[in-house]
Tab-separated table of C-alpha atoms in Angstrom:
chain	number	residue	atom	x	y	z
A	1	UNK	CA	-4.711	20.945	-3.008
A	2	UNK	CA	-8.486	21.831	-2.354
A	3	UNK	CA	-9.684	20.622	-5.663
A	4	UNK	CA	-7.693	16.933	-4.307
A	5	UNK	CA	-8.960	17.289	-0.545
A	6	UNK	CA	-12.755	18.433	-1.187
A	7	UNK	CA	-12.765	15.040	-3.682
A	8	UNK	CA	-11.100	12.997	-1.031
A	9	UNK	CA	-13.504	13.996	1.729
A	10	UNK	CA	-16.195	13.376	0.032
A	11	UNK	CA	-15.203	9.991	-1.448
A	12	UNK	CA	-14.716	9.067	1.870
A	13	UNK	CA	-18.091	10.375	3.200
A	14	UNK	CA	-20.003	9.006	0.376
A	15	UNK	CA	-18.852	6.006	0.855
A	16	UNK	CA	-18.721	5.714	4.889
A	17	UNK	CA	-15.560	4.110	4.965
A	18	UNK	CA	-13.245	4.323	8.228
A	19	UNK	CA	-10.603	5.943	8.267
A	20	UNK	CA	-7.187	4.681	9.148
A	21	UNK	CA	-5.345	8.012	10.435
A	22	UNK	CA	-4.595	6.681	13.865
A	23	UNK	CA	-1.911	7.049	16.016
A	24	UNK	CA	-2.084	3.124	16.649
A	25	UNK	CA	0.327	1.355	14.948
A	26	UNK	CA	-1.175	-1.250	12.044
A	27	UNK	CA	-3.043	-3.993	13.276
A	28	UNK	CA	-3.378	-3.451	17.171
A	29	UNK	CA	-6.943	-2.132	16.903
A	30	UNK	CA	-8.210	-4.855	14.351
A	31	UNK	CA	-6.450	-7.530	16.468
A	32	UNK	CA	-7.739	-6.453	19.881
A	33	UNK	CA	-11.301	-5.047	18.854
A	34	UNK	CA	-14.378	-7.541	17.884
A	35	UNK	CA	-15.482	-7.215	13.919
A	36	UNK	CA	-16.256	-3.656	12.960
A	37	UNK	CA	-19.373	-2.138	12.678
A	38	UNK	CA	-18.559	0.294	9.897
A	39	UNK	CA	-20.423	-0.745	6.470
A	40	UNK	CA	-18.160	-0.454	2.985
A	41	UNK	CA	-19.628	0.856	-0.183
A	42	UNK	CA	-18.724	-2.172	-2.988
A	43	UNK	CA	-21.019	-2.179	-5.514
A	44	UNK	CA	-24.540	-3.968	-6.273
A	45	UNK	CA	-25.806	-4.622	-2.823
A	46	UNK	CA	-25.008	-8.109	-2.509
A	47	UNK	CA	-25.568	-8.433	1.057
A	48	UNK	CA	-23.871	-11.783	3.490
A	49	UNK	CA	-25.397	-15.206	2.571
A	50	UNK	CA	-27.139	-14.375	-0.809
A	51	UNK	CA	-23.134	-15.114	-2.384
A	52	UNK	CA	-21.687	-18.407	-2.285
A	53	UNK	CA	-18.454	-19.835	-3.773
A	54	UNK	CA	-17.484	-21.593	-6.710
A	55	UNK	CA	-17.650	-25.714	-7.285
A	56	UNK	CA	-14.571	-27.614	-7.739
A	57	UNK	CA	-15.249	-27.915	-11.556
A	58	UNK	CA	-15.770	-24.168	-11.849
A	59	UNK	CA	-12.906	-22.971	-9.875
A	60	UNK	CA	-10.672	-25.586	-11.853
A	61	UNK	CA	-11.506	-23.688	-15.208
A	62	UNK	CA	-10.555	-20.280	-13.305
A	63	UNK	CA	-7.053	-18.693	-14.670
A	64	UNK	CA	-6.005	-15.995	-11.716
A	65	UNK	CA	-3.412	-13.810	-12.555
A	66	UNK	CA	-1.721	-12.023	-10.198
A	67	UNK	CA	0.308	-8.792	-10.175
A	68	UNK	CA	3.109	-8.633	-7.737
A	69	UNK	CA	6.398	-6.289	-8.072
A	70	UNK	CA	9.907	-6.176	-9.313
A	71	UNK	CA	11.557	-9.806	-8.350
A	72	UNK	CA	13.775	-7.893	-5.749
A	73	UNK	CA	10.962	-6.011	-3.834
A	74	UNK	CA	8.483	-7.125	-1.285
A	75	UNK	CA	5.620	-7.409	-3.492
A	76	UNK	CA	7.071	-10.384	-5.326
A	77	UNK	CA	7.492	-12.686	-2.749
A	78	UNK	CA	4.183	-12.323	-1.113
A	79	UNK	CA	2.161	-12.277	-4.169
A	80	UNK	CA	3.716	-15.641	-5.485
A	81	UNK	CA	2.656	-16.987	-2.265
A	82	UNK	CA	-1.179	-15.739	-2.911
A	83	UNK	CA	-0.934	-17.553	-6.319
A	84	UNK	CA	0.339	-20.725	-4.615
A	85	UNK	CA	-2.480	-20.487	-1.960
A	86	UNK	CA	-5.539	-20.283	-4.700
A	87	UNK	CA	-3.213	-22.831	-6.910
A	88	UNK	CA	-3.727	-24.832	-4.128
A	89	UNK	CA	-7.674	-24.626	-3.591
A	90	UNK	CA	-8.061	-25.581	-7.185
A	91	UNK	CA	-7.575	-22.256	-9.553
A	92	UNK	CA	-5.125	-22.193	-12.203
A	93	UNK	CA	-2.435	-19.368	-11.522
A	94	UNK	CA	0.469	-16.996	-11.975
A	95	UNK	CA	2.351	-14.754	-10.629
A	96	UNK	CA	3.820	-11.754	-12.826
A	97	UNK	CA	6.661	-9.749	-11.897
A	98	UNK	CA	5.708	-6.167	-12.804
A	99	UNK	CA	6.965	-2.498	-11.304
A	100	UNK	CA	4.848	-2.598	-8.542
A	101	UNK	CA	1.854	-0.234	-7.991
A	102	UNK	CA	1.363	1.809	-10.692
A	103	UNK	CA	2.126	-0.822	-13.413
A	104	UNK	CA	-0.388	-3.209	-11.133
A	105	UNK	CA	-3.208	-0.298	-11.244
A	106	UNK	CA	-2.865	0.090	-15.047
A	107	UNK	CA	-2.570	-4.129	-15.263
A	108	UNK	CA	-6.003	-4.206	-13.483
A	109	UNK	CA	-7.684	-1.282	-15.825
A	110	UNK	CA	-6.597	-3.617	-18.991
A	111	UNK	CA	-7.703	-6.417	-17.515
A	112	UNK	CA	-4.623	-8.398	-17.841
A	113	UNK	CA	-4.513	-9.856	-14.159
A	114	UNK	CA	-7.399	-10.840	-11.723
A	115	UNK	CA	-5.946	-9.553	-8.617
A	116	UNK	CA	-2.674	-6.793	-7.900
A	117	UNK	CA	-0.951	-5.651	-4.868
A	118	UNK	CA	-1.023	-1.895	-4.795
A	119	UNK	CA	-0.581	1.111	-2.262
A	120	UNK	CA	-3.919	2.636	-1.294
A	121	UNK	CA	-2.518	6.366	-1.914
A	122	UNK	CA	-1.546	5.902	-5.662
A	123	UNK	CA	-5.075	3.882	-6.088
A	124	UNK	CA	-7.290	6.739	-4.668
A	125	UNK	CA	-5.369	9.069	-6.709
A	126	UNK	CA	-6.128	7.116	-9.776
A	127	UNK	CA	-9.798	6.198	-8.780
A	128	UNK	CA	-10.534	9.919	-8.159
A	129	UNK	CA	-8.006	11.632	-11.190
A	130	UNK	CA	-6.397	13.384	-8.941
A	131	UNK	CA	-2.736	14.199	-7.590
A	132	UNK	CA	-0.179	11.903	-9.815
A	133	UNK	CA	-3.696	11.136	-11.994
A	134	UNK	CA	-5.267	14.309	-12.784
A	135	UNK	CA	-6.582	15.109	-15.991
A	136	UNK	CA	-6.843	11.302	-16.417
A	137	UNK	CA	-10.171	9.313	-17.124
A	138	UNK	CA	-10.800	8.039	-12.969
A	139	UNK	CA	-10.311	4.391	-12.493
A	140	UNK	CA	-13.873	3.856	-11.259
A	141	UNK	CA	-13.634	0.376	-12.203
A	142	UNK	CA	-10.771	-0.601	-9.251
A	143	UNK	CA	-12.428	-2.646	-6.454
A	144	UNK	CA	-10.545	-3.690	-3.087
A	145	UNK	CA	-10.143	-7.607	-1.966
A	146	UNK	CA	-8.815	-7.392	1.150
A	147	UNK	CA	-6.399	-5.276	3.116
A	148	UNK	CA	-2.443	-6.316	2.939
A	149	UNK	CA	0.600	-5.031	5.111
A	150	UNK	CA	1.242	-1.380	5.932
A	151	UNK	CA	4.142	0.505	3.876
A	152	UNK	CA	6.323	2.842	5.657
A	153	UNK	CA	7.457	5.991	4.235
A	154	UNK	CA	10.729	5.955	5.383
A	155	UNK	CA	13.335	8.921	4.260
A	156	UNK	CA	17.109	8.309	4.457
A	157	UNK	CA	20.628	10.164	4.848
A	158	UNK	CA	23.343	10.479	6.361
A	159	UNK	CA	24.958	11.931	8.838
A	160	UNK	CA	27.592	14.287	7.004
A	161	UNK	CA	24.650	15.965	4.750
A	162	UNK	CA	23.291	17.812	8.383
A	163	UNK	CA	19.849	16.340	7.343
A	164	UNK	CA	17.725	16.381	9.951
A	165	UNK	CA	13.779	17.454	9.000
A	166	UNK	CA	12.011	17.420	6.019
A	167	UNK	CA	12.794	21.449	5.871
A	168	UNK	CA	16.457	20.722	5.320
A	169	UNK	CA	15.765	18.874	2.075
A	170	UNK	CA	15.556	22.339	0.551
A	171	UNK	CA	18.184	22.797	-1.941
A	172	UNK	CA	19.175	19.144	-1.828
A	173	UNK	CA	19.281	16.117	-4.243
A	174	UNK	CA	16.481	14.226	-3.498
A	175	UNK	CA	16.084	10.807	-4.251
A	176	UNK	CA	12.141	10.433	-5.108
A	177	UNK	CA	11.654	7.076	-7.096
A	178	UNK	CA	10.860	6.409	-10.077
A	179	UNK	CA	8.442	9.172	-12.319
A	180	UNK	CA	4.721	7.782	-10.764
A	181	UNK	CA	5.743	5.280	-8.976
A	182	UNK	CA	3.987	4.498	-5.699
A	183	UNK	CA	7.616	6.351	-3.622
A	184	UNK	CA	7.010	9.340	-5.977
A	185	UNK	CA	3.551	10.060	-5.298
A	186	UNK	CA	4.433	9.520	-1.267
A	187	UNK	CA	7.452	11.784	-2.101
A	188	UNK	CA	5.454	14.227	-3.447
A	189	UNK	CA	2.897	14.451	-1.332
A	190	UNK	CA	5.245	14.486	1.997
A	191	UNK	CA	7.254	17.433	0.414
A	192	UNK	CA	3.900	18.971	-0.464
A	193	UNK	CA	2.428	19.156	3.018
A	194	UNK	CA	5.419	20.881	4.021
A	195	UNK	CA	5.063	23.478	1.342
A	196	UNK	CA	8.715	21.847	-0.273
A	197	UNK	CA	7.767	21.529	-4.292
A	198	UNK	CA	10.158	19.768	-6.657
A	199	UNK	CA	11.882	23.026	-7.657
A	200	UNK	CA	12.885	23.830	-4.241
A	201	UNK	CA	14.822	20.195	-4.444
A	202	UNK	CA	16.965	18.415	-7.247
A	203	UNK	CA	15.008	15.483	-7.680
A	204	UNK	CA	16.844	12.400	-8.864
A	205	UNK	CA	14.074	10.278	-10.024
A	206	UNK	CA	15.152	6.594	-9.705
A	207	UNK	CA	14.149	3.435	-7.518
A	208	UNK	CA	15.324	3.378	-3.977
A	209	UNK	CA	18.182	1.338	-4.449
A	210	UNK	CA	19.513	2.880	-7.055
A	211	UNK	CA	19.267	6.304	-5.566
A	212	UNK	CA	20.583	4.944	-2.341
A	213	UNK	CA	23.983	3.503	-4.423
A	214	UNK	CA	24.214	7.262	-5.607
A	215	UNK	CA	23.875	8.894	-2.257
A	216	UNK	CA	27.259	6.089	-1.130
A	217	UNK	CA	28.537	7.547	-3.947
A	218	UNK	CA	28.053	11.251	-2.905
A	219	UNK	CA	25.858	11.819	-5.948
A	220	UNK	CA	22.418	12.070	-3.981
A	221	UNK	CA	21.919	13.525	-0.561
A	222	UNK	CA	18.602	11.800	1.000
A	223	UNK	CA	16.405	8.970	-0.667
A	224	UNK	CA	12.794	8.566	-0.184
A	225	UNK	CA	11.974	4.477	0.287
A	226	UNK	CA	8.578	3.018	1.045
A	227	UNK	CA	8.399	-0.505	2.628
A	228	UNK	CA	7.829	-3.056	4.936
A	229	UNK	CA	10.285	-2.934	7.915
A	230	UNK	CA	12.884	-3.665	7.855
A	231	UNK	CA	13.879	-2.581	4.228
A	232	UNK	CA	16.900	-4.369	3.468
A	233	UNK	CA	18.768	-1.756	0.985
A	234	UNK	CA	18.135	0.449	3.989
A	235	UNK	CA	19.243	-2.414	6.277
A	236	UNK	CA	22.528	-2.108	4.577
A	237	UNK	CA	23.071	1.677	3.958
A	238	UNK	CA	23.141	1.525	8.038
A	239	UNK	CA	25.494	-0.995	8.293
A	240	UNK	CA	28.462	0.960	6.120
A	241	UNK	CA	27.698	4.380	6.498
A	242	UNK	CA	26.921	6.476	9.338
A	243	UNK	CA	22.756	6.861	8.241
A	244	UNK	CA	20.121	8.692	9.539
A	245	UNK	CA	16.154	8.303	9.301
A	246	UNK	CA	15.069	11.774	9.062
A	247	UNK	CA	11.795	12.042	11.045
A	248	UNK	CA	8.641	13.096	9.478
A	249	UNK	CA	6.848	14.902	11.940
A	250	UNK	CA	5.050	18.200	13.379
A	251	UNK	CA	2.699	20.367	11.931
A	252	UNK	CA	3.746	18.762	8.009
A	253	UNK	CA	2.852	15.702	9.767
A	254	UNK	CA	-0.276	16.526	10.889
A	255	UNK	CA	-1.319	18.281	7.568
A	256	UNK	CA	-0.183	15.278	5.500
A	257	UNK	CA	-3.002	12.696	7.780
A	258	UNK	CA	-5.529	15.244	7.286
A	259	UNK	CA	-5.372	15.976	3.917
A	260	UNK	CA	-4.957	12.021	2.989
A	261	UNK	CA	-7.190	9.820	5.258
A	262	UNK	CA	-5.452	7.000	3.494
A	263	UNK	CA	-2.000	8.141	5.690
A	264	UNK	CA	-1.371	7.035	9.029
A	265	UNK	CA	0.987	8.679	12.021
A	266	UNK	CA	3.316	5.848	13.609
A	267	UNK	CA	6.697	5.283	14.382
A	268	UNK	CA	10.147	3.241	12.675
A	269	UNK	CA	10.665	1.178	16.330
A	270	UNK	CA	13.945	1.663	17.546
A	271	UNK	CA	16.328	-1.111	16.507
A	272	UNK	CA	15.045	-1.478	13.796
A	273	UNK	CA	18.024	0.150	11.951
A	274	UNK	CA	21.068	2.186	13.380
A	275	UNK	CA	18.235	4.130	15.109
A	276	UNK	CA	18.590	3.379	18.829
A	277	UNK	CA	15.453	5.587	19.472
A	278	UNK	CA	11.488	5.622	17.409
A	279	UNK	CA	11.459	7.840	14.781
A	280	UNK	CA	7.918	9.310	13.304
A	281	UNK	CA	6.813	8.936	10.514
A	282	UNK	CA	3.764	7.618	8.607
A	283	UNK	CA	2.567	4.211	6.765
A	284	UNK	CA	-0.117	4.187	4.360
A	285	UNK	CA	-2.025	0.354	3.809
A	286	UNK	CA	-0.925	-2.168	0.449
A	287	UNK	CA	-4.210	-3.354	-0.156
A	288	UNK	CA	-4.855	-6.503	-2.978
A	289	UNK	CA	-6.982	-5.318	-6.163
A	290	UNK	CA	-9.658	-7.049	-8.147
A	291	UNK	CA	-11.044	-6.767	-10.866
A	292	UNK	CA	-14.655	-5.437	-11.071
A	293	UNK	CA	-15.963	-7.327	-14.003
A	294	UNK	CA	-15.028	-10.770	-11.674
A	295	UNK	CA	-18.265	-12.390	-10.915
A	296	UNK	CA	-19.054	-11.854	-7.472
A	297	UNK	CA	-18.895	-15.935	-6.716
A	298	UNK	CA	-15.790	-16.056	-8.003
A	299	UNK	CA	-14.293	-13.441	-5.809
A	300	UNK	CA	-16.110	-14.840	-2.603
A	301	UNK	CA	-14.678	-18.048	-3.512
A	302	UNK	CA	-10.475	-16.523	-3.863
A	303	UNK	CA	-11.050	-15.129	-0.821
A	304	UNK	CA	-12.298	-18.349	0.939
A	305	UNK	CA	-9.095	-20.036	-1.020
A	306	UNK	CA	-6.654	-17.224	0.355
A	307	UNK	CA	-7.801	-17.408	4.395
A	308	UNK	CA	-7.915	-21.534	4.141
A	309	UNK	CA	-4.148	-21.549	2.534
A	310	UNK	CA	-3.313	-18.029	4.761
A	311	UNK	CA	-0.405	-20.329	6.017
A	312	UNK	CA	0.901	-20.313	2.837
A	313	UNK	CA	0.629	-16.137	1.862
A	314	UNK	CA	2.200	-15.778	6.201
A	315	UNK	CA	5.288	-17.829	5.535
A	316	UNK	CA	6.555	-15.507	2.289
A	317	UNK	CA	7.346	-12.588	4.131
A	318	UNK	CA	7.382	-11.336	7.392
A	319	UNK	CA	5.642	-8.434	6.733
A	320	UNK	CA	2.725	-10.928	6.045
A	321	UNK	CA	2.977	-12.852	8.731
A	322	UNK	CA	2.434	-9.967	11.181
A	323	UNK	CA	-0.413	-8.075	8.989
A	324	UNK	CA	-1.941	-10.313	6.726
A	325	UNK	CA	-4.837	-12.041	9.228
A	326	UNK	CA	-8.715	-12.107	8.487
A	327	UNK	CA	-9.237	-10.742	11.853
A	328	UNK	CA	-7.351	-7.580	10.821
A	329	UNK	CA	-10.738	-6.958	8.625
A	330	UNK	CA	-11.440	-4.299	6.078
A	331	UNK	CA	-11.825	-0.722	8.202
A	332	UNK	CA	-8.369	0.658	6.670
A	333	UNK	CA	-9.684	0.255	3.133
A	334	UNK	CA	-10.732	3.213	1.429
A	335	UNK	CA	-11.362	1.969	-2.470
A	336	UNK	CA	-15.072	-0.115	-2.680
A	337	UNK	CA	-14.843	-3.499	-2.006
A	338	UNK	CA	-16.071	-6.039	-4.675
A	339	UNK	CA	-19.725	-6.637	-4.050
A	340	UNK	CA	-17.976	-10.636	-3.727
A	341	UNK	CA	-15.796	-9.048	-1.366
A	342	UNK	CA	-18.312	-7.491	0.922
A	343	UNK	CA	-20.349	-10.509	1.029
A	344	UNK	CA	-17.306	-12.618	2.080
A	345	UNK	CA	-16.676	-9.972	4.656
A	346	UNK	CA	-20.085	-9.505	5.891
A	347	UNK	CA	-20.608	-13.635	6.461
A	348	UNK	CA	-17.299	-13.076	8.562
A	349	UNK	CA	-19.018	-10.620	10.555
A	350	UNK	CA	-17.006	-7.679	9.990
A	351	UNK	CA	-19.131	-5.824	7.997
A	352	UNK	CA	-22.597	-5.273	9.159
């Protein structure tokens, strides 16, 4: 735990990044607040003016990949919609269904897609080999685009288990996602700031919704799922069964937003389940990937295709119609932006 905080801190000094461990909920400060004054590290010093975009010929030659998510998740829906919105500002594209954020980072390090959708938690880890990456080459080559939707870490029971804190997961089955998977690594760094490891749990390591179909089946006893809200497999568990969102709060809480400045305290609003009051918790920022090697035209140039077709990317979800909004800016973004990137977002005025 020191070895992954000292390498955290100092990422984030090193670079002078901001960090997003607020009590505000997403996209209130960036909404309210002029463009930021806090500079991002992103590579060769390519400073607002001195990058322009691509011509119609060039873009037209462009292939963008993009990586999304399984076709049942939230990640597929909204990254089709970025790969209609450059398709229609001239690029060639696709959109490939993949398992979400880990298989995305590891798409991005081979170089088989242009841009990903990924959590920021499981893409520190791998750009700094540390947590679910140590002993792993670091994925120095990962560069940030722009900042996406915030994903809740949301953990679920119900009612006849007598779940009702983190602690009382001891001795329980444990629904933690799939081995690496961007609810793992939440999952085990939640039960890690309250001093809970994986042998004081069963863990049943499978996707949400399958773990949730074993906990209506009395097989599993609470299930980790990280999401948008709502979530609708956790939508439905509260509809049939008596469920509970087990808060994740207090001093576990508190350790878990200091440790990871990529974490964020909030709350699940009430109504937005069975819950008829807030429950904390904490979200962590989806943020879109590119790929380094990506000319730094090119990339100012999606970007400027992305925020002219936004409509486009806002009507796929409504998780990205509430968070996906240039004036929402790049402070939550803790992975270097693409030196195209910063340009684009210093002519925009929120870097400086």
């Amino acid at each position: 735990m020191k070895k992954i905080l000292a390498l955290t801190l100092a990422l984030a000094m090193s670079l002078s990044l901001a960090s997003c461990g607020s009590n505000e909920k997403p996209g209130n400060s960036a909404a309210s607040n002029p463009p930021s004054s806090a500079s991002q590290a992103g590579g060769s010093g390519s400073a607002g003016g001195e990058v322009k975009g691509l011509t119609d010929a060039e873009r037209s030659k462009e292939f963008v990949t993009v990586g999304t998510g399984p076709t049942s998740g939230i990640y597929f829906p909204i990254g089709g919609a970025f790969a209609e919105a450059l398709k229609a500002y001239g690029y060639q594209t696709s959109a490939e269904a993949t398992n979400a954020t880990g298989a995305n980072i590891q798409l991005m390090l081979d170089q088989d897609a242009e841009i990903a959708i990924a959590m920021q938690d499981a893409v520190m880890q791998a750009y700094t080999a540390t947590g679910a990456y140590e002993g792993q080459e670091a994925a120095t080559g990962l560069r940030a685009l722009m900042r996406l939707w915030p994903n809740y870490v949301q953990l679920v029971t119900t009612a006849d288990t007598g779940i009702k804190s983190v602690n009382d997961l001891k001795g329980k089955r444990v629904g933690v996602g799939a081995p690496n998977s961007g609810v793992e690594i939440n999952a085990r760094m939640v039960l890690d700031a309250y001093g809970i490891t994986y042998d004081d749990i069963t863990p049943d390591y499978l996707a949400y919704s399958e773990a949730i179909d074993n906990m209506k089946n009395g097989q599993c006893d609470a299930v980790f799922v990280t999401s948008g809200l709502p979530n609708a497999t956790v939508m439905e568990l509260g509809t049939q069964y008596d469920m509970v969102v087990v808060p994740i709060d207090g001093e576990g809480r508190d350790k878990l937003v200091s440790d990871y400045p990529y974490y964020a305290k909030s709350v699940i609003p009430a109504g937005t389940y069975n819950n008829t009051e807030d429950v904390e918790g904490v979200f962590v920022y989806n943020i879109m990937l590119v790929r380094e090697d990506l000319s730094d035209a090119m990339v100012y140039d999606m970007l400027e295709g992305i925020f002219a077709n936004i409509s486009t990317i806002k009507a796929s979800h409504n998780a990205a119609d509430k968070n996906i909004d240039i004036t929402f800016g790049v402070d939550d973004i803790q992975l270097p932006l693409h030196p195209g990137a910063e340009a684009f977002w210093k002519d925009k005025g929120y870097i400086k």
